Tab-separated table of N, CA and C in Angstrom:
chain	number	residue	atom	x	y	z
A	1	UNK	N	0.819	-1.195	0.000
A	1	UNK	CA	0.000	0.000	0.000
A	1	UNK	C	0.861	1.257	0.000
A	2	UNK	N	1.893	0.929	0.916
A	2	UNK	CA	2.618	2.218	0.884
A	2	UNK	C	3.277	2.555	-0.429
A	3	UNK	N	4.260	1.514	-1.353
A	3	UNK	CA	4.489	1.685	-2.528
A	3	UNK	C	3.511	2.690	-3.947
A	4	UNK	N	1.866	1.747	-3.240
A	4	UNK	CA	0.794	2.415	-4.294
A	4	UNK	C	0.274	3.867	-4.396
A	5	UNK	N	0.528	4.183	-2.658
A	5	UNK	CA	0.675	5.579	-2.771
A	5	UNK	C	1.218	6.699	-3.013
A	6	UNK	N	2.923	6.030	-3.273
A	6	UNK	CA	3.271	7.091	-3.539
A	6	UNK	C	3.531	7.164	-5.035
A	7	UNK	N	3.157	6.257	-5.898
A	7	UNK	CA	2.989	6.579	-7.278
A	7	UNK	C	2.329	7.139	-7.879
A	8	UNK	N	2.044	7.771	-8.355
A	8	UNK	CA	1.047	9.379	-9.366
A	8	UNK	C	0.496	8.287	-10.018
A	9	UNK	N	-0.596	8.606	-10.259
A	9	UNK	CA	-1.277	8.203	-11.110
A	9	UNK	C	-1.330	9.152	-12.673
A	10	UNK	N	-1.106	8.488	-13.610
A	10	UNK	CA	-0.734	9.548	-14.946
A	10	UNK	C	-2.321	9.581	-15.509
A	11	UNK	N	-2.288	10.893	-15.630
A	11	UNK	CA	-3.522	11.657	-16.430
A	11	UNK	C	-3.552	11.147	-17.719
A	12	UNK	N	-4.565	10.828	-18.609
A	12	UNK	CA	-4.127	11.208	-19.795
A	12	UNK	C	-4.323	12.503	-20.401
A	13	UNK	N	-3.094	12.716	-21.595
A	13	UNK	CA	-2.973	14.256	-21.931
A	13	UNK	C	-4.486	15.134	-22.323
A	14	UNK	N	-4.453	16.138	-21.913
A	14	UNK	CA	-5.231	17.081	-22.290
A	14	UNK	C	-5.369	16.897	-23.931
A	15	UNK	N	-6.620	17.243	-24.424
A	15	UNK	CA	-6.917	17.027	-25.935
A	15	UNK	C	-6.500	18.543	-26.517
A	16	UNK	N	-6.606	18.743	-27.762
A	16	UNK	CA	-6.013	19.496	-28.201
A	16	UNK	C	-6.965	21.008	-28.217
A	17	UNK	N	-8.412	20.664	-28.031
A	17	UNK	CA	-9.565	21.546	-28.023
A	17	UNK	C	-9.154	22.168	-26.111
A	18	UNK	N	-9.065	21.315	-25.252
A	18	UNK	CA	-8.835	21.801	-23.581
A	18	UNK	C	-7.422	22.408	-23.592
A	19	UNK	N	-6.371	22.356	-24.635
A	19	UNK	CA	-4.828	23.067	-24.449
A	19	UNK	C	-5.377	24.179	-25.489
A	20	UNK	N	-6.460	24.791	-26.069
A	20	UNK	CA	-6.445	25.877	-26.646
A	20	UNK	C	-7.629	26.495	-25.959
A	21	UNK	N	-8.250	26.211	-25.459
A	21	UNK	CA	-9.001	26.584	-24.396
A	21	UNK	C	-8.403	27.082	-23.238
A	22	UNK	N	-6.992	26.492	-22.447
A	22	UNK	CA	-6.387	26.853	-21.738
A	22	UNK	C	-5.652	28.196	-22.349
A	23	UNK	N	-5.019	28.311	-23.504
A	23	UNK	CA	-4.317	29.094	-23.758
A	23	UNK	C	-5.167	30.413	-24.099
A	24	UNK	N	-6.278	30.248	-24.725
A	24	UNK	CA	-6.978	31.550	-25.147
A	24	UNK	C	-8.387	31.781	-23.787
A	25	UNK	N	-7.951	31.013	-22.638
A	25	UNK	CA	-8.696	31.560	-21.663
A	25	UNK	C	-10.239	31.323	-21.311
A	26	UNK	N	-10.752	30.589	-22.994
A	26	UNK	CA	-11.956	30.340	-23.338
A	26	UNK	C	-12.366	29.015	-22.865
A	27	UNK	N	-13.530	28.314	-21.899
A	27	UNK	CA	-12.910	27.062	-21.279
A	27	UNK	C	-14.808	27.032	-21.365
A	28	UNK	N	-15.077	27.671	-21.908
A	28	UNK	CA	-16.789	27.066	-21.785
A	28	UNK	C	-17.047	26.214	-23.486
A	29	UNK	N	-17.509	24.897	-23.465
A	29	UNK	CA	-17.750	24.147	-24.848
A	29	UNK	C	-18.774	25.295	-25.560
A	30	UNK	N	-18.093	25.386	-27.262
A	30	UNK	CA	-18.807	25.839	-28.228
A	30	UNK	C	-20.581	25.099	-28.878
A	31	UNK	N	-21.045	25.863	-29.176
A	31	UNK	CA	-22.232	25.333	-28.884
A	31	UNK	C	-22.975	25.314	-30.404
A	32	UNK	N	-21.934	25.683	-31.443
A	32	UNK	CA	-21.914	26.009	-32.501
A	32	UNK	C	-21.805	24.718	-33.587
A	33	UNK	N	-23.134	24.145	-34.147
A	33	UNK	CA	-23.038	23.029	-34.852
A	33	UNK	C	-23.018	23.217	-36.458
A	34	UNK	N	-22.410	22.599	-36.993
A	34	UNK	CA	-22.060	22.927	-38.471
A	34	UNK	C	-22.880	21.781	-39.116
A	35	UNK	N	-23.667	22.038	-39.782
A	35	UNK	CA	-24.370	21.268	-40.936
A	35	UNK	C	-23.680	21.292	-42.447
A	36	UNK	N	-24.453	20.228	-43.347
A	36	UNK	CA	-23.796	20.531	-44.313
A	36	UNK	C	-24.546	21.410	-45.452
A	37	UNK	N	-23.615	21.791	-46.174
A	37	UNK	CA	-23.852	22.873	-47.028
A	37	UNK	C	-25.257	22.667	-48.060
A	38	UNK	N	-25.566	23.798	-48.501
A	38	UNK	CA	-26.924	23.278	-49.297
A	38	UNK	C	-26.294	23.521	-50.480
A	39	UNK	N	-26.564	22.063	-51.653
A	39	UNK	CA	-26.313	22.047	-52.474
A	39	UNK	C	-26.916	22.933	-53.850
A	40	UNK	N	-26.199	23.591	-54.855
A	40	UNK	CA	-26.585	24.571	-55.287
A	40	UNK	C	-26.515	23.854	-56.393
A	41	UNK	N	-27.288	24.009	-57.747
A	41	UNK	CA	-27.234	23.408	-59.315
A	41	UNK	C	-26.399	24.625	-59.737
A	42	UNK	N	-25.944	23.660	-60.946
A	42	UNK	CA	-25.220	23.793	-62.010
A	42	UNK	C	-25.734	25.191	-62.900
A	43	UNK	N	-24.999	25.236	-63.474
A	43	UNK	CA	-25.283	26.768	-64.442
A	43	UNK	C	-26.422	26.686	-65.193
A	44	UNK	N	-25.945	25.412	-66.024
A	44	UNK	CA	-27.662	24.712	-66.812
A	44	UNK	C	-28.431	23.983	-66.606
A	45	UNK	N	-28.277	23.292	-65.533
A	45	UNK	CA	-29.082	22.742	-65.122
A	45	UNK	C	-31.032	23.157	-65.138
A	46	UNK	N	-31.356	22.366	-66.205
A	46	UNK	CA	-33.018	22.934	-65.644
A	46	UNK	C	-33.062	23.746	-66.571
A	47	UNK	N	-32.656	24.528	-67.370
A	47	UNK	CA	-32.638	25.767	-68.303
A	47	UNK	C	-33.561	25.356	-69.668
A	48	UNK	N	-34.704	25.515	-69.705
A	48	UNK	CA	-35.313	25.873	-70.677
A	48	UNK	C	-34.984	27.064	-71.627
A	49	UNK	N	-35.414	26.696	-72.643
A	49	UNK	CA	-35.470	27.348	-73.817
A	49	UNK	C	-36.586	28.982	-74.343
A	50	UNK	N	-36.690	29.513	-73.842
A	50	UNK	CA	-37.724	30.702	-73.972
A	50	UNK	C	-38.969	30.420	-74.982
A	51	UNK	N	-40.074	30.113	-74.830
A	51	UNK	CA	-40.942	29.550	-76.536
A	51	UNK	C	-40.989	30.801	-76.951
A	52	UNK	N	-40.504	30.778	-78.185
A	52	UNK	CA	-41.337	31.969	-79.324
A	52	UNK	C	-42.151	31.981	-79.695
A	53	UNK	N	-43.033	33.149	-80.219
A	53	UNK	CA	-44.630	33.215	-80.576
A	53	UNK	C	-44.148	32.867	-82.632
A	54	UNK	N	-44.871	32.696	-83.310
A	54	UNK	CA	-45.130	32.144	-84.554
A	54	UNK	C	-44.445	33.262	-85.364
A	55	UNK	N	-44.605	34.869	-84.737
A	55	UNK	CA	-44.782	36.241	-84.984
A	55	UNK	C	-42.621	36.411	-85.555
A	56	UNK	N	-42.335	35.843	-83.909
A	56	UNK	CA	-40.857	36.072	-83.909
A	56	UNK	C	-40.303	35.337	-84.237
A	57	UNK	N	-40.402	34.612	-84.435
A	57	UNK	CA	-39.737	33.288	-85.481
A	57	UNK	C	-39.367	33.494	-86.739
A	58	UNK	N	-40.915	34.322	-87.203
A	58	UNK	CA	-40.984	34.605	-88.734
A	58	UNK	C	-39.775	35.593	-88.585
A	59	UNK	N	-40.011	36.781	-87.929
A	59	UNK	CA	-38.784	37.878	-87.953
A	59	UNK	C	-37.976	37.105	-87.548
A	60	UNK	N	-37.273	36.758	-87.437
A	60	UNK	CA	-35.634	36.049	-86.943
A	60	UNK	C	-34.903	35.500	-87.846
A	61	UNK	N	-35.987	34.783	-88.856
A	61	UNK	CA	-35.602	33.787	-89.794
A	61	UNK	C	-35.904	34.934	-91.253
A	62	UNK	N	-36.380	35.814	-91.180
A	62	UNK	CA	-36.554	37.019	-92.614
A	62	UNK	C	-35.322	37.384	-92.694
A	63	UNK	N	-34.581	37.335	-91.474
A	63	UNK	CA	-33.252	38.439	-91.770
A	63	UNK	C	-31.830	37.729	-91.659
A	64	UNK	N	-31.911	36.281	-91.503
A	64	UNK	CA	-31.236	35.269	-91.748
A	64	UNK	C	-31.134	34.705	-93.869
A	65	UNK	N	-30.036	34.547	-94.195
A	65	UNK	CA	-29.784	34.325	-94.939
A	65	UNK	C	-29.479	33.217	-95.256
A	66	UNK	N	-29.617	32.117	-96.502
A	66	UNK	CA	-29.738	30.797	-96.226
A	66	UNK	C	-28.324	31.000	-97.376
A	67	UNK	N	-26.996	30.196	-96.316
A	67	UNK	CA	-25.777	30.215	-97.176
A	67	UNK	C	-25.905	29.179	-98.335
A	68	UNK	N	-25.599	29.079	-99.179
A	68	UNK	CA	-24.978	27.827	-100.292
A	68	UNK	C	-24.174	27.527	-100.286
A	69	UNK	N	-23.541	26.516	-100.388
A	69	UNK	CA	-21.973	25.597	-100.703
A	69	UNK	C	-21.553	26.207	-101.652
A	70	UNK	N	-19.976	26.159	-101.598
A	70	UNK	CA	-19.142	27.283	-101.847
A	70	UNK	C	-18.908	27.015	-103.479
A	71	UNK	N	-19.139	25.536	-103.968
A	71	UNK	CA	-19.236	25.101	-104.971
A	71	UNK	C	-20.067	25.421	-105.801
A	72	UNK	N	-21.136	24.947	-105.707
A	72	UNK	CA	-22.359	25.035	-106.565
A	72	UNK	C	-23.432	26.181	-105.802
A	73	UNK	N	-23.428	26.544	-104.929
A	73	UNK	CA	-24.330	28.092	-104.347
A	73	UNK	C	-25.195	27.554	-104.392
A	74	UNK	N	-25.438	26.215	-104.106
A	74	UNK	CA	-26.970	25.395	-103.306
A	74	UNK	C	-26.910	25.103	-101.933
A	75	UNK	N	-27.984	25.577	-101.256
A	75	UNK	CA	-27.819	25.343	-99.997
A	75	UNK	C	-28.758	24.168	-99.272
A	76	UNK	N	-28.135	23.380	-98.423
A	76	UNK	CA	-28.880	22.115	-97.911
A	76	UNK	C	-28.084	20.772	-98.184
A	77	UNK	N	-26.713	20.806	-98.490
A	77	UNK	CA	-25.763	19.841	-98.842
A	77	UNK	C	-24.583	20.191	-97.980
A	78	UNK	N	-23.193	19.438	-97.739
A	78	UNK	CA	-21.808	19.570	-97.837
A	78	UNK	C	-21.339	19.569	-99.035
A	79	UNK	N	-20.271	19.988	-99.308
A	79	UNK	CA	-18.980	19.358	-100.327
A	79	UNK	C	-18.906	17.741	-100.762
A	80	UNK	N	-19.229	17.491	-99.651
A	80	UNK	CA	-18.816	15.634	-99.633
A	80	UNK	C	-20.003	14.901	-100.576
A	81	UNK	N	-20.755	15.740	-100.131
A	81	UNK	CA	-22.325	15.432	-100.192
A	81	UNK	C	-22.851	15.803	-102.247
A	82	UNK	N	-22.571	16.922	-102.428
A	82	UNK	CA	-22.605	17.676	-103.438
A	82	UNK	C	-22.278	16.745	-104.851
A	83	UNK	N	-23.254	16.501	-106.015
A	83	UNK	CA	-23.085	15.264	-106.610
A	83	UNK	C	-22.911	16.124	-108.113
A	84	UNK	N	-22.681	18.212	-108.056
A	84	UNK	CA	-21.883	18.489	-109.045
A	84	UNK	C	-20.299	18.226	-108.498
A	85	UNK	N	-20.007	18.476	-107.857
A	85	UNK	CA	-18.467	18.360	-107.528
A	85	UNK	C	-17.685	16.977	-107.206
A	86	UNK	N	-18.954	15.807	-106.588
A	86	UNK	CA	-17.701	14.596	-107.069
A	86	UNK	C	-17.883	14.187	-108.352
A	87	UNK	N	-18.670	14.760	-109.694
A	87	UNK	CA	-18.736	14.530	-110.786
A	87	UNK	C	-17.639	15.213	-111.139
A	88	UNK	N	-17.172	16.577	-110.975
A	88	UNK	CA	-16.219	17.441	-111.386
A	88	UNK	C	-14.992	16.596	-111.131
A	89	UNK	N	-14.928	15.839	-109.449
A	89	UNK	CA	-14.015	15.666	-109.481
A	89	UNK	C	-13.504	14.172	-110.411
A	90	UNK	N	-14.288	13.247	-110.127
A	90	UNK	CA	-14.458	12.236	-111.298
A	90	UNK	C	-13.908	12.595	-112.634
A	91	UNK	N	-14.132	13.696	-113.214
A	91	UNK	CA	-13.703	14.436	-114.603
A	91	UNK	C	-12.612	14.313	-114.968
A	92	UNK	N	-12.423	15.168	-113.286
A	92	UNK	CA	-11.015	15.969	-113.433
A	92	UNK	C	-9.737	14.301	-113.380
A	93	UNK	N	-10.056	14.011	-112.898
A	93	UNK	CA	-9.572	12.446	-112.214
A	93	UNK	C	-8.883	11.505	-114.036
A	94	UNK	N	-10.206	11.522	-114.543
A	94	UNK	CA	-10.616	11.066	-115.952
A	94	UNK	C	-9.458	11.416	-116.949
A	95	UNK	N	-9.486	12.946	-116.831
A	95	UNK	CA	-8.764	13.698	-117.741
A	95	UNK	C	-6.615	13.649	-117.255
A	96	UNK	N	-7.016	13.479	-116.186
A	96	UNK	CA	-5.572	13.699	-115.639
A	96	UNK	C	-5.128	12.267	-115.818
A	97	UNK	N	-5.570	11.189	-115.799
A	97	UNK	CA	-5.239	10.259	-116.436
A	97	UNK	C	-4.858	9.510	-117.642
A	98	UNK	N	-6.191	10.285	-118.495
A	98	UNK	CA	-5.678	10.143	-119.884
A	98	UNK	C	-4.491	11.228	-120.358
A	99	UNK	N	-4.069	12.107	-119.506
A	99	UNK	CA	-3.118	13.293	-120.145
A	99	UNK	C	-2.102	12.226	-119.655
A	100	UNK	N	-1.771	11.779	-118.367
A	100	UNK	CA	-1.248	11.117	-118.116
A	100	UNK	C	-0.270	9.951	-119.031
A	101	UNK	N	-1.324	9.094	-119.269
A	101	UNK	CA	-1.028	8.266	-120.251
A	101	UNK	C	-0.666	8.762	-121.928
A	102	UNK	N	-0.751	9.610	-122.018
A	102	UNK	CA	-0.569	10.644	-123.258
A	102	UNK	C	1.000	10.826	-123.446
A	103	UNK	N	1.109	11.371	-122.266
A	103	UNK	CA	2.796	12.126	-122.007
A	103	UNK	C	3.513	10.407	-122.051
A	104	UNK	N	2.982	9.414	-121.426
A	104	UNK	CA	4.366	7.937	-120.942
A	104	UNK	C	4.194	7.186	-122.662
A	105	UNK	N	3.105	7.491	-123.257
A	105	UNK	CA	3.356	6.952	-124.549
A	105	UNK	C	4.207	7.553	-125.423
């Protein structure tokens, strides 16, 4: 018994919230609970389209110009698409071949 008494019994250490509490004097628990954040959407999220009346449509599209392909100045095709120009090019193809064979004879 006498041995047991005179050994300290070891604390365990102060937490790190009671050594800043000690130091800044402040020793009453914060009472201050943090939830989590409210989630906010995206930029587009949800974003409809404005409807136009029949009225503004018509004006929008009067003063719009309908381009043509740079080829033939028809519009509603590509290049790729365009069945004067892979004929042209077919031609051209045709001709460069037979010149071709012209010049090795």
């Amino acid at each position: 018994m006498a041995k047991a008494n005179e050994v300290q019994f070891v604390a365990p250490h102060p937490s790190r919230r009671d050594r800043f509490a000690e130091m800044t004097g402040m020793k009453e628990p914060c009472t201050i609970t943090v939830r989590n954040p409210i989630r906010t959407r995206t930029k587009g999220y949800g974003t409809q389209k404005r409807l136009k009346s029949a009225r503004e449509i018509s004006i929008s599209q009067a003063g719009e110009k309908n381009k043509g392909m740079r080829f033939c100045k028809v519009a509603g095709h590509s290049l790729r698409t365009c069945k004067l120009y892979i004929a042209n090019l077919k031609e051209k193809e045709s001709s460069a071949s037979l010149g071709v064979d012209n010049i090795q004879v």
